[in-house]
Amino acid sequence: MANTEQLYKHYLNHPTICTDTRTITKGCLFFALKGENFDANTFALQAIEQGAAFAIVDNEEYAKNDQCILVPDVLTALQDLAKHHRKQLTIPVIGLTGSNGKTTTKELIRAVLAERFKTFATKGNLNNHIGVPLSILSMQSDIEIAVIEMGANHQKEIEFLCEIAQPTHGLITNVGMAHLDGFGGFEGVKKGKAELFAYLKAQHGFAFINRNNPYLLEMSERADLNKVIYYGTEKENAVSGELKNSDPLIEFNWSTKGKNHEAKANLTGTYNFENILAAICIGNFFDLTPSQINNGLANYFPTNNRSQLTKTENNTLICDFYNANPSSMTAALNNLKALSAEHKIAIIGDMFELGAEGPEQHEIVVELAAQNELSTLFIGKSFYEFKDKYPGQFFSSPADAANHLQDNPIKGKLVLLKGSRGMALEQLLPLL
């Protein structure tokens, strides 16, 4: 059985990690992970034949030759290897979590810091018990600063990911009504996210806190943090800001040390202003100039259907359907109401992982759309339950909605698309 130190010697010679035979690169280390419906041990020899230098397996039956390295458990070996590699790095690592806006905030921070530093940031949303180790092991010796996104759907998960990523600095974007089923309600969400603060407290790390968020203030005070940098709209913060316009893109002023600066961002949604301020605060903390910070913000363009403004032949779309929960859905609908476009419509899909609170939370969203007097298409089984109770058009599936849009095309409107990832609302884009 190989131990972590032995694996690390192989990693130093072969620093590319693969977990899927469809992405094998020559000279990589293939970790044969198990899933609910597969056992990658069975692909170990195939990975070697495709060019992997070694395959790490935990089933002796598949340790066929010297290129197959046997360990007690492949996932644990991957996580321990990442921990070991992280300990060799003496750079600042910013740990990032939150209910909403994690990936957008991470990308904003990356864009800002990259104006001065060789910066690493989590690719996509590789933010779980597999993604975080893969992210850490993607960090090479020339990296000067890193931003590691950490996601969670139950308590103790952030605590575990902190042990792998070992953040020196940290940020919780917000706490909201997300993954209620796994966390056991909103108080469970707060407790789970606060595990980042507990880690930073124990390791004497720095926390960046949005002073406008009462939940974050409460959580930081409870954690008794002693290294805190505040941002928000009030002048006493290390960085403060004032939103000037968000119709549809954000324009604002920000200040630090008594000096004011004007800036713009390629983002829509008032809810993104606090994410922008977080990136400015972190850039300012790491001594970037105001010009570098503003350049970084201006160079960031949202992708992957997160607050992404897109113009088609027929409409202007706000594509914000990478994921959804009651908090982010409320923010998106309120933002749509506030925009000055004359013709607006919301196309929203079911929100997942809400457990017993699902029916109530979906009804709250339907009520909000009605109160905001928004023309709305509701899609999914959870929303469909309210078709006889509220105004709007209700469809039990995206396919039914697609058929409707084919027969009743939308033209000349500002369209918000928002829903959980599993609703796959991207299938409606060709019809808009």
Coordinates of C-alpha atoms in Angstrom, one line a residue:
M1 CA 0.0 0.0 0.0
A2 CA 1.3 3.4 -0.9
N3 CA 1.2 6.3 1.6
T4 CA 0.8 10.0 1.0
E5 CA 4.5 10.8 0.9
Q6 CA 5.1 8.1 -1.8
L7 CA 2.2 9.4 -3.8
Y8 CA 3.5 12.9 -3.5
K9 CA 6.8 11.9 -5.1
H10 CA 4.9 10.6 -8.1
Y11 CA 2.8 13.8 -8.2
L12 CA 5.8 16.0 -8.4
N13 CA 6.9 14.2 -11.5
H14 CA 3.4 13.9 -12.9
P15 CA 1.4 16.9 -11.6
T16 CA -1.7 16.5 -13.8
I17 CA -4.5 14.6 -12.1
C18 CA -7.3 12.8 -14.0
T19 CA -10.4 11.1 -12.7
D20 CA -12.1 10.3 -16.1
T21 CA -10.7 8.2 -18.9
R22 CA -12.3 10.7 -21.4
T23 CA -9.9 13.4 -20.3
I24 CA -6.6 11.4 -19.9
T25 CA -3.5 13.3 -20.8
K26 CA -0.1 11.8 -21.3
G27 CA 1.9 11.4 -18.1
C28 CA -1.0 12.1 -15.8
L29 CA -2.0 10.4 -12.5
F30 CA -5.3 8.6 -12.8
F31 CA -7.3 8.3 -9.6
A32 CA -9.9 5.5 -9.9
L33 CA -12.7 7.0 -7.9
K34 CA -16.0 5.2 -7.2
G35 CA -19.5 6.6 -7.7
E36 CA -23.0 5.4 -7.2
N37 CA -23.1 3.8 -10.6
F38 CA -19.5 3.1 -11.4
D39 CA -16.1 1.9 -10.1
A40 CA -13.2 3.5 -12.0
N41 CA -10.9 0.7 -10.7
T42 CA -12.2 -1.2 -13.8
F43 CA -10.8 1.5 -16.0
A44 CA -7.3 1.6 -14.5
L45 CA -5.5 -0.4 -17.2
Q46 CA -7.4 1.6 -19.9
A47 CA -6.2 4.8 -18.4
I48 CA -2.6 3.6 -18.5
E49 CA -3.0 2.4 -22.1
Q50 CA -4.3 5.9 -23.0
G51 CA -1.1 7.5 -21.5
A52 CA -1.5 7.8 -17.8
A53 CA 1.8 7.4 -16.0
F54 CA 0.2 5.7 -13.0
A55 CA -3.3 4.6 -11.9
I56 CA -4.2 4.9 -8.2
V57 CA -6.6 2.1 -7.3
D58 CA -8.1 0.6 -4.1
N59 CA -9.1 -2.8 -5.4
E60 CA -6.2 -5.3 -5.4
E61 CA -7.8 -7.2 -8.3
Y62 CA -7.0 -4.2 -10.6
A63 CA -3.4 -3.6 -9.4
K64 CA -2.1 -5.5 -12.4
N65 CA 1.3 -4.0 -12.8
D66 CA 3.9 -1.5 -11.4
Q67 CA 1.9 1.3 -12.9
C68 CA -1.1 0.6 -10.7
I69 CA -0.6 2.0 -7.2
L70 CA -2.7 0.4 -4.5
V71 CA -4.1 2.5 -1.7
P72 CA -6.7 1.8 1.0
D73 CA -9.2 4.2 -0.4
V74 CA -8.7 6.3 -3.6
L75 CA -10.9 9.3 -2.5
T76 CA -9.1 9.6 0.8
A77 CA -5.8 9.3 -1.0
L78 CA -6.7 12.1 -3.3
Q79 CA -7.8 14.3 -0.4
D80 CA -4.7 13.5 1.7
L81 CA -2.5 14.2 -1.3
A82 CA -4.1 17.6 -1.7
K83 CA -3.7 18.4 2.0
H84 CA 0.0 17.5 1.8
H85 CA 0.5 19.6 -1.3
R86 CA -1.3 22.6 0.3
K87 CA 1.1 22.5 3.2
Q88 CA 4.1 23.0 0.8
L89 CA 2.6 26.2 -0.5
T90 CA 3.2 29.4 1.5
I91 CA 0.9 31.6 -0.4
P92 CA -2.3 33.4 0.7
V93 CA -5.4 31.2 0.0
I94 CA -8.8 32.9 0.1
G95 CA -11.5 30.4 1.1
L96 CA -14.9 31.4 -0.3
T97 CA -18.4 30.1 0.5
G98 CA -22.0 31.3 0.7
S99 CA -25.5 30.5 -0.4
N100 CA -25.6 32.7 -3.4
G101 CA -23.0 34.4 -5.7
K102 CA -20.0 32.2 -4.9
T103 CA -18.8 31.6 -8.4
T104 CA -19.4 35.2 -9.6
T105 CA -17.6 36.6 -6.5
K106 CA -14.8 34.1 -7.0
E107 CA -14.4 35.2 -10.6
L108 CA -14.5 38.9 -9.7
I109 CA -11.8 38.4 -7.1
R110 CA -9.7 36.4 -9.6
A111 CA -10.0 39.1 -12.2
V112 CA -9.0 41.8 -9.8
L113 CA -6.1 40.0 -8.2
A114 CA -4.8 38.9 -11.6
E115 CA -3.9 42.5 -12.3
R116 CA -1.0 42.1 -9.9
F117 CA -0.5 38.5 -9.0
K118 CA -0.2 35.1 -10.7
T119 CA -3.6 34.0 -9.5
F120 CA -5.3 30.6 -9.3
A121 CA -9.0 30.2 -8.8
T122 CA -11.3 27.2 -8.7
K123 CA -12.2 26.2 -12.2
G124 CA -16.0 26.2 -12.8
N125 CA -17.7 25.0 -9.6
L126 CA -15.2 22.3 -8.6
N127 CA -16.1 23.1 -5.0
N128 CA -17.0 19.8 -3.2
H129 CA -15.1 17.0 -1.5
I130 CA -13.6 16.0 -4.9
G131 CA -13.4 19.3 -6.6
V132 CA -11.5 21.1 -3.8
P133 CA -8.7 18.5 -3.8
L134 CA -8.5 18.7 -7.6
S135 CA -8.3 22.4 -7.4
I136 CA -5.5 22.4 -4.8
L137 CA -3.5 19.8 -6.8
S138 CA -3.9 22.1 -9.9
M139 CA -1.8 24.8 -8.1
Q140 CA 1.8 24.9 -9.3
S141 CA 4.8 26.5 -7.6
D142 CA 4.6 29.8 -9.5
I143 CA 1.1 30.6 -8.1
E144 CA 1.2 33.7 -5.9
I145 CA -2.3 33.8 -4.5
A146 CA -5.4 31.5 -4.8
V147 CA -9.1 31.7 -4.5
I148 CA -10.8 28.4 -3.5
E149 CA -14.6 28.1 -3.7
M150 CA -16.2 25.7 -1.2
G151 CA -19.7 24.5 -1.6
A152 CA -21.8 22.6 0.9
N153 CA -25.2 21.0 1.3
H154 CA -24.9 19.8 4.9
Q155 CA -23.1 20.7 8.1
K156 CA -19.4 19.8 8.7
E157 CA -18.7 20.0 5.0
I158 CA -17.1 23.4 5.0
E159 CA -15.1 22.4 8.1
F160 CA -13.8 19.3 6.1
L161 CA -13.0 21.4 3.0
C162 CA -11.1 23.9 5.1
E163 CA -8.9 21.1 6.4
I164 CA -8.0 20.5 2.7
A165 CA -7.7 24.0 1.4
Q166 CA -6.3 25.5 4.6
P167 CA -7.4 29.1 3.8
T168 CA -5.5 32.0 5.3
H169 CA -8.2 34.4 4.4
G170 CA -12.0 33.9 4.0
L171 CA -15.3 35.3 2.7
I172 CA -18.9 34.2 3.1
T173 CA -20.9 36.0 0.4
N174 CA -24.2 35.6 2.2
V175 CA -26.4 33.0 3.9
G176 CA -29.8 32.3 2.4
M177 CA -32.5 29.7 1.8
A178 CA -30.3 27.1 0.0
H179 CA -29.9 23.4 0.5
L180 CA -32.4 23.6 3.3
D181 CA -33.0 19.8 3.2
G182 CA -29.4 18.9 3.9
F183 CA -28.7 21.7 6.4
G184 CA -31.9 21.2 8.3
G185 CA -33.4 24.7 7.8
F186 CA -32.0 28.2 7.7
E187 CA -30.3 28.1 11.1
G188 CA -28.5 25.0 9.9
V189 CA -27.3 27.0 6.8
K190 CA -25.9 29.7 9.1
K191 CA -24.1 27.1 11.3
G192 CA -22.7 25.3 8.3
K193 CA -21.3 28.4 6.6
A194 CA -19.9 29.7 9.8
E195 CA -17.5 26.7 9.9
L196 CA -15.3 28.9 7.7
F197 CA -15.2 31.6 10.4
A198 CA -14.4 28.9 13.0
Y199 CA -11.4 27.7 10.9
L200 CA -10.1 31.2 10.4
K201 CA -10.4 32.0 14.1
A202 CA -8.4 28.8 15.0
Q203 CA -5.7 29.6 12.4
H204 CA -5.5 33.3 13.1
G205 CA -6.7 34.1 9.5
F206 CA -8.4 37.2 8.1
A207 CA -12.1 37.4 7.3
F208 CA -13.8 39.8 4.9
I209 CA -17.2 40.8 6.2
N210 CA -20.1 42.6 4.5
R211 CA -21.2 44.9 7.2
N212 CA -24.6 45.4 5.6
N213 CA -25.5 41.8 6.2
P214 CA -26.8 41.3 9.8
Y215 CA -26.5 37.5 9.6
L216 CA -22.8 37.7 8.7
L217 CA -22.2 40.2 11.5
E218 CA -23.9 37.9 13.9
M219 CA -21.9 34.9 12.7
S220 CA -18.6 36.7 12.8
E221 CA -19.3 38.0 16.4
R222 CA -20.2 34.6 17.5
A223 CA -17.0 33.2 16.1
D224 CA -15.1 35.9 18.0
L225 CA -13.0 36.7 14.9
N226 CA -10.0 39.0 15.7
K227 CA -8.8 39.8 12.2
V228 CA -11.8 41.3 10.3
I229 CA -11.9 43.6 7.3
Y230 CA -15.3 45.2 6.6
Y231 CA -16.9 46.3 3.4
G232 CA -20.3 47.8 2.6
T233 CA -22.1 51.0 1.9
E234 CA -21.1 52.9 5.1
K235 CA -18.0 55.1 5.1
E236 CA -16.4 53.5 8.2
N237 CA -15.6 50.3 6.3
A238 CA -12.2 49.5 4.8
V239 CA -14.0 49.8 1.4
S240 CA -17.3 51.4 0.9
G241 CA -19.4 51.8 -2.2
E242 CA -22.5 53.5 -3.6
L243 CA -24.5 52.0 -6.4
K244 CA -25.3 54.6 -9.0
N245 CA -27.0 52.6 -11.7
S246 CA -27.9 49.0 -12.5
D247 CA -30.1 49.3 -15.5
P248 CA -29.1 47.0 -16.9
L249 CA -25.3 47.1 -16.1
I250 CA -23.8 48.2 -12.8
E251 CA -22.2 51.6 -12.3
F252 CA -21.0 52.7 -8.9
N253 CA -18.6 54.7 -6.8
W254 CA -16.3 53.2 -4.2
S255 CA -13.9 54.7 -1.7
T256 CA -11.1 53.7 0.6
K257 CA -8.9 55.9 2.9
G258 CA -11.1 58.9 2.0
K259 CA -10.5 58.7 -1.7
N260 CA -13.4 58.1 -4.2
H261 CA -13.3 56.2 -7.4
E262 CA -15.8 55.6 -10.2
A263 CA -16.2 52.2 -11.8
K264 CA -18.3 50.0 -14.0
A265 CA -18.9 46.2 -14.2
N266 CA -20.2 44.0 -16.9
L267 CA -22.8 42.5 -14.6
T268 CA -26.5 43.0 -14.2
G269 CA -28.5 42.8 -11.0
T270 CA -28.3 45.0 -7.9
Y271 CA -27.6 41.8 -5.9
N272 CA -24.2 41.7 -7.6
F273 CA -23.1 45.0 -6.1
E274 CA -22.1 43.4 -2.8
N275 CA -20.1 40.7 -4.7
I276 CA -18.2 43.5 -6.5
L277 CA -17.5 45.3 -3.3
A278 CA -16.1 42.1 -1.9
A279 CA -13.6 41.8 -4.8
I280 CA -12.6 45.5 -4.3
C281 CA -12.1 45.0 -0.6
I282 CA -9.8 42.0 -1.2
G283 CA -7.9 43.7 -4.0
N284 CA -7.4 46.7 -1.7
F285 CA -6.3 44.5 1.2
F286 CA -3.6 43.0 -1.0
D287 CA -2.4 46.5 -2.0
L288 CA -3.7 46.7 -5.6
T289 CA -4.0 50.3 -6.9
P290 CA -7.5 51.7 -7.6
S291 CA -6.6 51.6 -11.3
Q292 CA -5.7 47.9 -11.1
I293 CA -8.9 47.1 -9.2
N294 CA -11.1 49.0 -11.7
N295 CA -9.3 47.3 -14.7
G296 CA -9.8 43.9 -13.2
L297 CA -13.5 44.6 -12.8
A298 CA -13.8 45.9 -16.3
N299 CA -12.1 42.9 -17.7
Y300 CA -14.5 40.4 -16.2
F301 CA -17.4 39.2 -18.3
P302 CA -19.9 36.7 -16.8
T303 CA -20.3 33.3 -18.4
N304 CA -22.1 30.0 -17.7
N305 CA -25.5 31.7 -17.3
R306 CA -24.7 33.6 -14.1
S307 CA -26.1 37.1 -14.3
Q308 CA -25.2 37.1 -18.0
L309 CA -26.8 39.7 -20.2
T310 CA -27.3 38.3 -23.7
K311 CA -29.0 39.8 -26.8
T312 CA -30.6 37.6 -29.3
E313 CA -32.3 38.5 -32.6
N314 CA -35.6 38.8 -30.8
N315 CA -35.0 39.7 -27.1
T316 CA -32.6 40.7 -24.4
L317 CA -32.0 37.9 -22.0
I318 CA -30.8 37.9 -18.3
C319 CA -29.4 34.3 -18.2
D320 CA -29.2 33.5 -14.5
F321 CA -30.2 29.9 -14.4
Y322 CA -27.0 28.1 -13.4
N323 CA -28.8 27.6 -10.1
A324 CA -31.6 28.9 -7.9
N325 CA -32.9 29.0 -4.4
P326 CA -35.5 31.2 -2.7
S327 CA -33.1 33.9 -1.8
S328 CA -31.5 34.3 -5.2
M329 CA -34.9 33.9 -6.9
T330 CA -36.3 36.7 -4.8
A331 CA -33.4 39.0 -5.6
A332 CA -33.7 38.2 -9.4
L333 CA -37.4 39.0 -9.5
N334 CA -37.1 42.2 -7.5
N335 CA -34.2 43.3 -9.8
L336 CA -36.3 42.6 -12.9
K337 CA -39.2 44.7 -11.5
A338 CA -36.7 47.6 -10.9
L339 CA -35.3 47.6 -14.5
S340 CA -36.8 50.2 -16.8
A341 CA -37.4 48.1 -19.8
E342 CA -40.9 48.6 -21.0
H343 CA -41.7 44.9 -21.8
K344 CA -40.5 42.4 -19.3
I345 CA -41.2 38.7 -18.7
A346 CA -39.8 36.1 -16.2
I347 CA -39.3 32.5 -17.1
I348 CA -38.6 30.7 -13.9
G349 CA -38.1 27.0 -13.0
D350 CA -38.4 24.9 -9.9
M351 CA -35.9 25.2 -7.0
F352 CA -34.4 22.0 -5.8
E353 CA -33.2 20.7 -2.4
L354 CA -35.7 22.6 -0.3
G355 CA -37.0 19.5 1.6
A356 CA -40.2 20.0 3.5
E357 CA -40.1 23.8 2.9
G358 CA -40.3 23.3 -0.8
P359 CA -44.1 24.0 -1.3
E360 CA -44.1 27.0 0.9
Q361 CA -41.0 28.5 -0.7
H362 CA -42.3 28.0 -4.2
E363 CA -45.6 29.7 -3.3
I364 CA -43.7 32.7 -1.8
V365 CA -42.0 33.1 -5.2
V366 CA -45.3 32.8 -7.1
E367 CA -46.8 35.5 -4.8
L368 CA -43.8 37.8 -5.3
A369 CA -44.1 37.5 -9.1
A370 CA -47.8 38.5 -8.7
Q371 CA -47.1 41.4 -6.4
N372 CA -44.4 42.7 -8.7
E373 CA -47.0 42.4 -11.6
L374 CA -44.5 40.5 -13.7
S375 CA -45.7 38.5 -16.7
T376 CA -44.3 35.1 -15.7
L377 CA -43.9 31.6 -17.1
F378 CA -43.6 29.1 -14.2
I379 CA -41.9 25.8 -15.1
G380 CA -41.7 22.6 -13.1
K381 CA -43.8 20.3 -11.0
S382 CA -43.4 22.3 -7.8
F383 CA -44.6 25.6 -9.4
Y384 CA -47.3 23.7 -11.4
E385 CA -49.1 23.0 -8.1
F386 CA -50.2 26.6 -7.9
K387 CA -51.6 26.9 -11.5
D388 CA -55.2 27.3 -10.3
K389 CA -54.4 29.7 -7.5
Y390 CA -52.3 32.5 -9.0
P391 CA -52.0 34.4 -12.3
G392 CA -49.3 33.4 -14.8
Q393 CA -48.7 30.6 -17.2
F394 CA -47.8 27.2 -15.6
F395 CA -46.0 24.3 -17.3
S396 CA -45.1 21.0 -15.7
S397 CA -41.9 20.6 -17.6
P398 CA -39.5 22.6 -19.8
A399 CA -40.6 20.5 -22.8
D400 CA -44.2 21.8 -22.3
A401 CA -42.9 25.4 -22.0
A402 CA -40.9 24.9 -25.2
N403 CA -44.0 23.8 -27.1
H404 CA -45.8 26.9 -25.9
L405 CA -42.9 29.2 -26.9
Q406 CA -42.8 27.7 -30.4
D407 CA -46.5 28.4 -30.9
N408 CA -46.3 31.8 -29.0
P409 CA -42.9 33.3 -29.7
I410 CA -41.6 36.1 -27.4
K411 CA -40.3 39.2 -29.2
G412 CA -39.0 42.6 -28.1
K413 CA -38.9 41.8 -24.4
L414 CA -36.4 41.7 -21.5
V415 CA -36.5 38.1 -20.4
L416 CA -35.2 36.8 -17.1
L417 CA -34.4 33.0 -17.0
K418 CA -33.9 31.6 -13.5
G419 CA -34.1 28.1 -12.1
S420 CA -32.2 25.3 -10.6
R421 CA -29.6 23.6 -12.7
G422 CA -31.6 20.4 -12.9
M423 CA -34.4 22.3 -14.8
A424 CA -32.0 22.7 -17.8
L425 CA -33.6 26.0 -18.9
E426 CA -30.9 26.4 -21.5
Q427 CA -33.0 24.2 -23.8
L428 CA -35.3 27.3 -24.1
L429 CA -32.6 29.6 -25.4
P430 CA -33.1 28.7 -29.1
L431 CA -36.7 29.8 -28.8
L432 CA -35.9 33.2 -27.4

